[in-house]
Tab-separated table of C-alpha atoms in Angstrom:
chain	number	residue	atom	x	y	z
A	9	MET	CA	97.345	77.546	173.593
A	10	ILE	CA	94.483	77.307	176.004
A	11	GLU	CA	91.503	75.741	174.457
A	12	ARG	CA	88.473	77.977	174.534
A	13	THR	CA	85.341	76.671	176.248
A	14	LEU	CA	83.200	79.775	175.825
A	15	PHE	CA	81.250	78.558	172.812
A	16	ASN	CA	79.221	75.448	172.289
A	17	ALA	CA	78.543	73.662	168.997
A	18	ASP	CA	75.560	75.960	168.161
A	19	HIS	CA	77.648	79.073	168.657
A	20	GLN	CA	80.371	77.695	166.421
A	21	ALA	CA	77.903	76.760	163.696
A	22	PHE	CA	76.478	80.242	163.847
A	23	ALA	CA	79.956	81.778	163.635
A	24	GLU	CA	80.648	79.769	160.482
A	25	SER	CA	77.349	80.810	158.969
A	26	PHE	CA	78.027	84.436	159.692
A	27	ALA	CA	81.572	84.224	158.314
A	28	ARG	CA	80.046	82.997	155.017
A	29	PHE	CA	77.683	85.966	155.030
A	30	LEU	CA	80.743	88.327	155.468
A	31	ASP	CA	82.589	86.600	152.659
A	32	LYS	CA	79.660	86.998	150.293
A	33	GLU	CA	78.054	90.311	151.297
A	34	VAL	CA	80.884	92.343	152.833
A	35	ALA	CA	84.354	91.207	151.633
A	36	PRO	CA	83.856	92.142	147.963
A	37	HIS	CA	82.741	95.672	148.842
A	38	HIS	CA	84.482	96.834	152.017
A	39	ALA	CA	87.360	98.535	150.237
A	40	ALA	CA	84.896	100.538	148.099
A	41	TRP	CA	82.922	101.390	151.204
A	42	GLU	CA	86.059	102.763	152.778
A	43	GLU	CA	86.482	105.066	149.816
A	44	GLN	CA	82.887	106.324	149.936
A	45	GLY	CA	82.841	106.636	153.761
A	46	TYR	CA	79.861	104.424	154.506
A	47	VAL	CA	78.579	100.910	153.824
A	48	ASP	CA	75.735	100.443	151.367
A	49	ARG	CA	72.364	100.305	153.081
A	50	ALA	CA	71.602	97.011	151.379
A	51	VAL	CA	73.974	95.120	153.742
A	52	TRP	CA	71.685	96.112	156.653
A	53	THR	CA	68.626	94.601	154.917
A	54	LYS	CA	70.485	91.500	153.928
A	55	ALA	CA	71.722	90.983	157.477
A	56	GLY	CA	68.166	91.420	158.825
A	57	GLU	CA	66.838	88.898	156.223
A	58	ASN	CA	69.397	86.359	157.418
A	59	GLY	CA	68.668	86.888	161.142
A	60	PHE	CA	71.998	88.582	161.928
A	61	LEU	CA	70.531	91.703	163.582
A	62	CYS	CA	69.254	91.921	167.141
A	63	MET	CA	69.600	88.211	167.715
A	64	ALA	CA	69.152	88.489	171.490
A	65	LEU	CA	65.698	90.049	171.210
A	66	PRO	CA	62.750	87.847	172.152
A	67	ASP	CA	60.903	86.267	169.203
A	68	GLU	CA	57.907	88.487	169.813
A	69	TYR	CA	59.994	91.539	168.890
A	70	GLY	CA	61.683	89.978	165.818
A	71	GLY	CA	64.726	88.455	167.404
A	72	ALA	CA	65.729	84.837	168.102
A	73	GLY	CA	65.983	84.957	171.864
A	74	ALA	CA	69.711	84.051	171.514
A	75	ASP	CA	72.139	84.364	174.366
A	76	LYS	CA	74.846	87.115	174.146
A	77	LEU	CA	77.491	84.597	173.141
A	78	TYR	CA	76.059	84.598	169.603
A	79	SER	CA	76.693	88.365	169.546
A	80	VAL	CA	80.168	87.762	170.877
A	81	ALA	CA	80.835	85.284	167.985
A	82	GLN	CA	79.513	87.856	165.531
A	83	MET	CA	81.686	90.653	166.880
A	84	GLU	CA	84.751	88.467	166.773
A	85	ALA	CA	84.159	87.484	163.141
A	86	ILE	CA	83.850	91.096	162.109
A	87	ALA	CA	86.950	92.140	164.042
A	88	ARG	CA	89.082	89.281	162.678
A	89	ALA	CA	88.164	90.226	159.114
A	90	GLY	CA	88.866	93.866	159.739
A	91	PHE	CA	85.396	94.928	158.503
A	92	THR	CA	85.125	97.935	160.769
A	93	GLY	CA	82.534	99.590	158.594
A	94	ILE	CA	79.884	97.238	159.846
A	95	GLY	CA	77.958	98.888	162.629
A	96	PHE	CA	75.846	95.912	163.579
A	97	GLY	CA	77.198	95.757	167.178
A	98	LEU	CA	76.012	99.212	168.183
A	99	HIS	CA	72.661	98.721	166.447
A	100	SER	CA	71.932	95.305	167.916
A	101	GLU	CA	73.741	95.367	171.225
A	102	ILE	CA	73.391	98.871	172.413
A	103	VAL	CA	70.379	100.579	170.719
A	104	ALA	CA	68.073	97.587	170.822
A	105	PRO	CA	68.816	96.680	174.456
A	106	TYR	CA	67.931	100.162	175.606
A	107	LEU	CA	64.538	99.813	174.026
A	108	LEU	CA	64.093	96.242	175.345
A	109	HIS	CA	65.116	97.042	178.948
A	110	TYR	CA	63.587	100.521	179.360
A	111	GLY	CA	61.074	101.084	176.599
A	112	THR	CA	57.269	100.994	177.006
A	113	GLU	CA	55.449	98.120	175.400
A	114	GLU	CA	54.256	100.355	172.604
A	115	GLN	CA	57.826	101.592	171.934
A	116	LYS	CA	59.160	98.037	171.853
A	117	ARG	CA	56.495	96.890	169.337
A	118	ARG	CA	56.905	99.934	167.222
A	119	TYR	CA	60.675	99.913	166.823
A	120	LEU	CA	62.294	96.602	167.741
A	121	PRO	CA	60.896	94.505	164.837
A	122	GLN	CA	62.133	97.183	162.460
A	123	LEU	CA	65.559	97.203	164.022
A	124	ALA	CA	65.703	93.387	163.842
A	125	SER	CA	64.723	93.335	160.150
A	126	GLY	CA	67.118	96.132	159.117
A	127	ALA	CA	64.290	98.318	157.978
A	128	MET	CA	65.528	100.791	160.561
A	129	VAL	CA	69.144	101.508	161.517
A	130	GLY	CA	69.687	102.599	165.123
A	131	ALA	CA	72.229	104.933	166.712
A	132	ILE	CA	72.687	106.485	170.138
A	133	ALA	CA	73.677	110.198	170.531
A	134	MET	CA	75.696	110.751	173.725
A	135	SER	CA	78.807	112.632	172.786
A	136	GLU	CA	78.782	116.411	172.208
A	137	PRO	CA	81.433	118.797	170.890
A	138	ALA	CA	82.174	119.824	174.550
A	139	ALA	CA	81.238	116.579	176.306
A	140	GLY	CA	82.813	113.308	175.309
A	141	SER	CA	83.446	110.775	178.093
A	142	ASP	CA	81.838	113.100	180.680
A	143	LEU	CA	78.154	112.266	180.187
A	144	GLN	CA	77.130	114.504	183.016
A	145	GLY	CA	78.471	117.452	181.079
A	146	ILE	CA	76.044	117.288	178.141
A	147	LYS	CA	74.313	120.470	177.053
A	148	ALA	CA	71.463	119.227	174.870
A	149	THR	CA	68.137	120.088	176.475
A	150	ALA	CA	64.542	118.810	176.094
A	151	VAL	CA	61.947	121.167	177.535
A	152	LYS	CA	58.395	119.881	178.044
A	153	SER	CA	55.604	121.854	176.418
A	154	ALA	CA	52.981	123.569	178.541
A	155	ASP	CA	50.376	121.037	177.623
A	156	GLY	CA	52.755	118.091	178.102
A	157	SER	CA	52.198	116.736	174.597
A	158	HIS	CA	55.850	117.059	173.482
A	159	TYR	CA	59.362	118.080	174.346
A	160	VAL	CA	61.372	120.684	172.465
A	161	LEU	CA	64.850	119.277	171.843
A	162	ASN	CA	67.884	121.418	171.143
A	163	GLY	CA	71.468	120.598	170.934
A	164	SER	CA	74.185	118.965	168.851
A	165	LYS	CA	75.902	115.633	168.971
A	166	THR	CA	79.170	114.446	167.333
A	167	PHE	CA	81.087	111.236	166.679
A	168	ILE	CA	77.828	109.338	166.231
A	169	THR	CA	78.340	105.812	164.878
A	170	ASN	CA	75.627	104.834	162.303
A	171	GLY	CA	74.605	108.489	162.470
A	172	TRP	CA	74.347	109.125	158.744
A	173	HIS	CA	72.310	105.927	158.101
A	174	ALA	CA	70.261	106.201	161.270
A	175	ASP	CA	66.476	106.086	161.139
A	176	LEU	CA	66.169	106.003	164.912
A	177	VAL	CA	68.403	107.843	167.339
A	178	ILE	CA	68.379	107.514	171.168
A	179	VAL	CA	69.247	111.068	172.138
A	180	VAL	CA	70.625	111.901	175.619
A	181	ALA	CA	69.332	115.276	176.784
A	182	LYS	CA	68.781	117.259	179.973
A	183	THR	CA	65.095	117.575	180.971
A	184	ASP	CA	66.181	119.365	184.173
A	185	PRO	CA	69.611	120.963	183.775
A	186	ALA	CA	69.628	122.041	187.443
A	187	ALA	CA	69.386	118.431	188.669
A	188	GLY	CA	72.743	117.256	187.210
A	189	ALA	CA	72.799	113.575	186.367
A	190	LYS	CA	69.308	113.131	187.789
A	191	GLY	CA	67.937	115.530	185.185
A	192	THR	CA	69.038	113.386	182.172
A	193	SER	CA	66.526	111.664	179.972
A	194	LEU	CA	66.568	109.546	176.782
A	195	PHE	CA	64.466	110.366	173.697
A	196	LEU	CA	63.617	108.351	170.607
A	197	VAL	CA	64.146	110.672	167.653
A	198	GLU	CA	63.180	109.526	164.195
A	199	ARG	CA	64.598	110.454	160.785
A	200	GLY	CA	62.430	113.171	159.315
A	201	MET	CA	61.320	114.908	162.430
A	202	PRO	CA	61.420	118.687	161.663
A	203	GLY	CA	64.491	120.279	163.033
A	204	PHE	CA	66.544	117.041	163.157
A	205	GLU	CA	69.387	117.330	160.653
A	206	LYS	CA	72.493	115.237	159.936
A	207	GLY	CA	75.773	116.935	159.450
A	208	GLN	CA	78.716	115.863	157.391
A	209	ARG	CA	80.070	112.298	157.591
A	210	LEU	CA	83.293	112.747	159.590
A	211	LYS	CA	86.608	111.871	158.007
A	212	LYS	CA	88.522	109.732	160.490
A	213	LEU	CA	91.990	108.288	160.938
A	214	GLY	CA	90.558	104.809	160.672
A	215	MET	CA	87.248	102.951	160.489
A	216	LYS	CA	86.787	104.796	157.172
A	217	ALA	CA	83.807	102.736	156.031
A	218	GLN	CA	81.888	103.345	159.358
A	219	ASP	CA	79.506	106.243	158.861
A	220	THR	CA	80.201	108.599	161.765
A	221	SER	CA	78.261	111.872	161.760
A	222	GLU	CA	77.358	115.058	163.471
A	223	LEU	CA	73.678	115.405	164.449
A	224	PHE	CA	71.857	118.652	164.998
A	225	PHE	CA	68.592	119.245	166.839
A	226	THR	CA	66.883	122.597	166.469
A	227	ASP	CA	63.531	123.013	168.176
A	228	VAL	CA	62.651	119.365	167.415
A	229	LYS	CA	59.216	118.627	168.784
A	230	VAL	CA	59.543	115.137	170.133
A	231	PRO	CA	56.217	113.584	171.142
A	232	ALA	CA	55.929	112.856	174.800
A	233	ASP	CA	55.363	109.238	173.844
A	234	ASN	CA	58.923	109.159	172.502
A	235	LEU	CA	60.447	109.677	175.981
A	236	LEU	CA	62.174	106.284	176.389
A	237	GLY	CA	60.264	104.356	178.971
A	238	GLY	CA	57.443	106.884	179.287
A	239	PRO	CA	56.852	109.423	182.055
A	240	ALA	CA	58.238	107.187	184.851
A	241	MET	CA	61.715	107.303	183.169
A	242	GLU	CA	61.982	111.051	182.969
A	243	GLY	CA	65.212	112.046	184.720
A	244	ARG	CA	66.463	108.468	184.913
A	245	GLY	CA	68.492	108.398	181.661
A	246	PHE	CA	71.891	108.603	183.399
A	247	ILE	CA	71.008	105.482	185.423
A	248	CYS	CA	70.145	103.650	182.191
A	249	LEU	CA	73.408	104.694	180.658
A	250	MET	CA	75.398	103.477	183.625
A	251	GLU	CA	73.579	100.165	183.720
A	252	GLN	CA	74.392	99.462	179.998
A	253	LEU	CA	77.994	100.616	179.999
A	254	PRO	CA	79.508	97.286	181.249
A	255	TRP	CA	78.223	95.527	178.187
A	256	GLU	CA	79.156	98.307	175.836
A	257	ARG	CA	82.770	98.374	177.178
A	258	LEU	CA	83.010	94.613	177.096
A	259	GLN	CA	82.096	94.642	173.417
A	260	ILE	CA	85.093	96.901	172.823
A	261	ALA	CA	87.342	94.495	174.626
A	262	ILE	CA	85.969	91.547	172.623
A	263	THR	CA	86.778	93.251	169.380
A	264	ALA	CA	90.195	94.295	170.659
A	265	VAL	CA	91.314	90.790	171.421
A	266	ALA	CA	89.919	89.356	168.172
A	267	ALA	CA	91.595	92.027	166.092
A	268	SER	CA	94.918	91.580	167.948
A	269	GLN	CA	94.899	87.801	167.300
A	270	ALA	CA	94.109	88.443	163.627
A	271	ALA	CA	97.076	90.846	163.393
A	272	ILE	CA	99.428	88.223	164.956
A	273	ASP	CA	98.178	85.611	162.483
A	274	TRP	CA	98.682	87.891	159.489
A	275	THR	CA	102.143	88.732	160.675
A	276	VAL	CA	103.176	85.127	161.254
A	277	ASP	CA	102.194	84.384	157.717
A	278	TYR	CA	104.044	87.420	156.355
A	279	VAL	CA	107.340	86.904	158.182
A	280	LYS	CA	107.525	83.305	157.018
A	281	GLN	CA	107.373	84.424	153.380
A	282	ARG	CA	109.231	87.723	153.415
A	283	LYS	CA	113.020	87.522	153.077
A	284	VAL	CA	115.656	89.964	154.295
A	285	PHE	CA	119.378	89.385	153.531
A	286	GLY	CA	118.398	86.064	151.953
A	287	GLN	CA	116.637	84.714	155.073
A	288	PRO	CA	112.879	84.706	156.068
A	289	VAL	CA	112.122	87.486	158.514
A	290	ALA	CA	110.823	84.727	160.831
A	291	SER	CA	114.332	83.307	161.185
A	292	TYR	CA	115.537	86.300	163.161
A	293	GLN	CA	115.373	86.075	166.952
A	294	ASN	CA	113.924	89.491	167.321
A	295	THR	CA	110.969	88.585	165.095
A	296	ARG	CA	110.309	85.323	166.995
A	297	TYR	CA	110.589	86.791	170.435
A	298	THR	CA	108.455	89.783	169.548
A	299	LEU	CA	105.669	87.567	168.306
A	300	ALA	CA	106.056	85.256	171.333
A	301	GLU	CA	105.529	88.177	173.671
A	302	LEU	CA	102.582	89.457	171.762
A	303	GLN	CA	100.913	86.059	171.566
A	304	THR	CA	101.401	85.600	175.347
A	305	GLU	CA	99.725	88.891	176.152
A	306	VAL	CA	96.833	88.256	173.815
A	307	GLN	CA	96.330	84.820	175.257
A	308	VAL	CA	96.159	86.381	178.740
A	309	ALA	CA	93.684	88.954	177.467
A	310	ARG	CA	91.496	86.304	175.844
A	311	VAL	CA	91.177	84.266	179.004
A	312	PHE	CA	90.190	87.356	181.011
A	313	VAL	CA	87.692	88.569	178.365
A	314	ASP	CA	86.133	85.117	177.992
A	315	LYS	CA	85.588	85.146	181.728
A	316	CYS	CA	83.957	88.551	181.454
A	317	CYS	CA	81.718	87.106	178.731
A	318	GLU	CA	80.620	84.340	181.037
A	319	LEU	CA	79.775	86.930	183.663
A	320	ILE	CA	77.782	89.096	181.313
A	321	VAL	CA	75.640	86.159	180.300
A	322	THR	CA	74.674	85.745	183.992
A	323	SER	CA	74.366	89.509	184.576
A	324	GLN	CA	77.310	89.432	186.991
A	325	LEU	CA	79.782	91.684	185.202
A	326	ASP	CA	80.386	94.878	187.212
A	327	THR	CA	81.409	98.219	185.884
A	328	ALA	CA	84.935	98.211	187.260
A	329	THR	CA	85.836	94.809	185.742
A	330	ALA	CA	84.352	95.840	182.356
A	331	SER	CA	86.409	98.981	182.540
A	332	MET	CA	89.549	96.910	183.295
A	333	ALA	CA	88.829	94.781	180.259
A	334	LYS	CA	88.209	97.787	177.973
A	335	TYR	CA	91.315	99.746	178.901
A	336	TRP	CA	93.802	96.864	179.153
A	337	THR	CA	92.783	95.137	175.937
A	338	THR	CA	92.601	98.307	173.819
A	339	ASP	CA	96.081	99.430	175.042
A	340	LEU	CA	97.280	95.953	174.150
A	341	GLN	CA	95.532	96.103	170.705
A	342	CYS	CA	97.437	99.314	169.903
A	343	LYS	CA	100.722	97.791	171.032
A	344	VAL	CA	100.055	94.638	168.933
A	345	MET	CA	99.231	96.628	165.826
A	346	ASP	CA	102.333	98.764	166.162
A	347	GLU	CA	104.681	95.816	166.632
A	348	CYS	CA	103.081	93.797	163.849
A	349	LEU	CA	103.163	96.735	161.458
A	350	GLN	CA	106.868	97.145	162.236
A	351	LEU	CA	107.520	93.505	161.320
A	352	HIS	CA	105.925	94.140	157.928
A	353	GLY	CA	108.555	96.802	157.217
A	354	GLY	CA	107.723	99.299	154.454
A	355	TYR	CA	104.757	97.196	153.398
A	356	GLY	CA	103.198	97.847	156.778
A	357	TYR	CA	102.714	101.428	155.699
A	358	MET	CA	100.775	100.462	152.512
A	359	TRP	CA	96.969	100.777	152.797
A	360	GLU	CA	96.308	97.595	150.795
A	361	TYR	CA	97.798	95.512	153.613
A	362	PRO	CA	95.308	94.491	156.332
A	363	ILE	CA	97.803	95.382	159.130
A	364	THR	CA	97.885	98.989	157.965
A	365	ARG	CA	94.169	99.428	158.099
A	366	ALA	CA	94.015	97.553	161.375
A	367	TYR	CA	96.649	99.895	162.829
A	368	ALA	CA	94.551	102.924	161.945
A	369	ASP	CA	91.333	101.340	163.056
A	370	ALA	CA	92.671	100.396	166.446
A	371	ARG	CA	93.465	103.845	167.786
A	372	VAL	CA	89.869	104.856	168.495
A	373	GLN	CA	89.380	101.850	170.736
A	374	ARG	CA	91.264	103.684	173.490
A	375	ILE	CA	88.919	106.648	173.203
A	376	TYR	CA	85.297	105.670	172.645
A	377	GLY	CA	83.110	103.957	175.190
A	378	GLY	CA	84.856	106.251	177.678
A	379	THR	CA	88.568	107.021	177.334
A	380	ASN	CA	90.997	104.707	178.987
A	381	GLU	CA	91.831	107.401	181.463
A	382	ILE	CA	88.226	107.515	182.455
A	383	MET	CA	88.305	103.670	182.819
A	384	LYS	CA	91.175	104.043	185.320
A	385	GLU	CA	89.035	106.558	187.314
A	386	VAL	CA	86.128	104.091	187.400
A	387	ILE	CA	88.490	101.338	188.654
A	388	THR	CA	90.008	103.452	191.362
A	389	ARG	CA	86.614	104.498	192.645
A	390	ALA	CA	85.624	100.859	192.936
A	391	MET	CA	88.855	100.480	195.009
A	392	GLY	CA	87.742	103.204	197.307
A	393	LEU	CA	90.380	105.596	196.105
A	394	GLY	CA	88.323	108.029	193.975
A	395	LYS	CA	85.870	110.729	194.767
């Protein structure tokens, strides 16, 4: 196998420390969290106390000023263990960066330290019942009051990760519906604002411990100061979304490769032990060749994704390449899970086996962050073939 050169000794030490945290604070509880449909809030506080949230934030906002590779190491550890209920990635690597990059100084100082400590859980509300991957098709509106003191927010959102726990939600809404994408703005909506309600926790095929909710906004008076970035950013929300999507999509690819490798490792161990007709399943050519093919493809994927990680650290990763990584690795992830489950035979259909849960968890990877069909549209446009 090709030796990885992405991480240095500090990254590796961090990964080992975080793995110990998962063993102590997550592993004993994750199965129970899957049954209840959400992780206990205490794990967020404990993660914050140990410095495992919002690590890339500057020290002045409660972070450690760490490079993104620490976050990559964290994502990989969670994916390898199959702890898909843990929503740290979205909180630390999507919500917090929006505030850091686009927020006013007052917004940064008000919210970022609380996100870093785990006192607040963050979510971002893009998808709507009638608008998933098509962000330009959102219907939620935010109308400025006559005196300019606030906006009146109306609309609904669905499939919101961390939605049920969320104390702070970045809401995508139209401030000028007639302006299309240029009329989109981002708002900071807090738990407890009158008119902001959380719907039921959605019951999903996989990721059963990840709280995913509907959110409803009925005449919510959002203070003008809660327009992300202040007045200068009104109508620039779509630009912000587009600028952050490469990192969001790369995160999906990172987890896809890590989860795929874990599935192969579990399966190798299983087929060595399981016997059929008196022989280990691993002794059959079909088993060995299937695993050889899967390992080859995952190795190729890892090299490509590691290169993308190097590019994101230097702010050179473009949208088309991130889209390639997202669609190709998640298609591969679903293939790996299917083949590995098959090699487990009947036990591959039993929920107590990690491969079964990984199979169910994997399917959404081809959908969120923009469906893989949308990824192909993005790539073709970069090739000069699209609209």
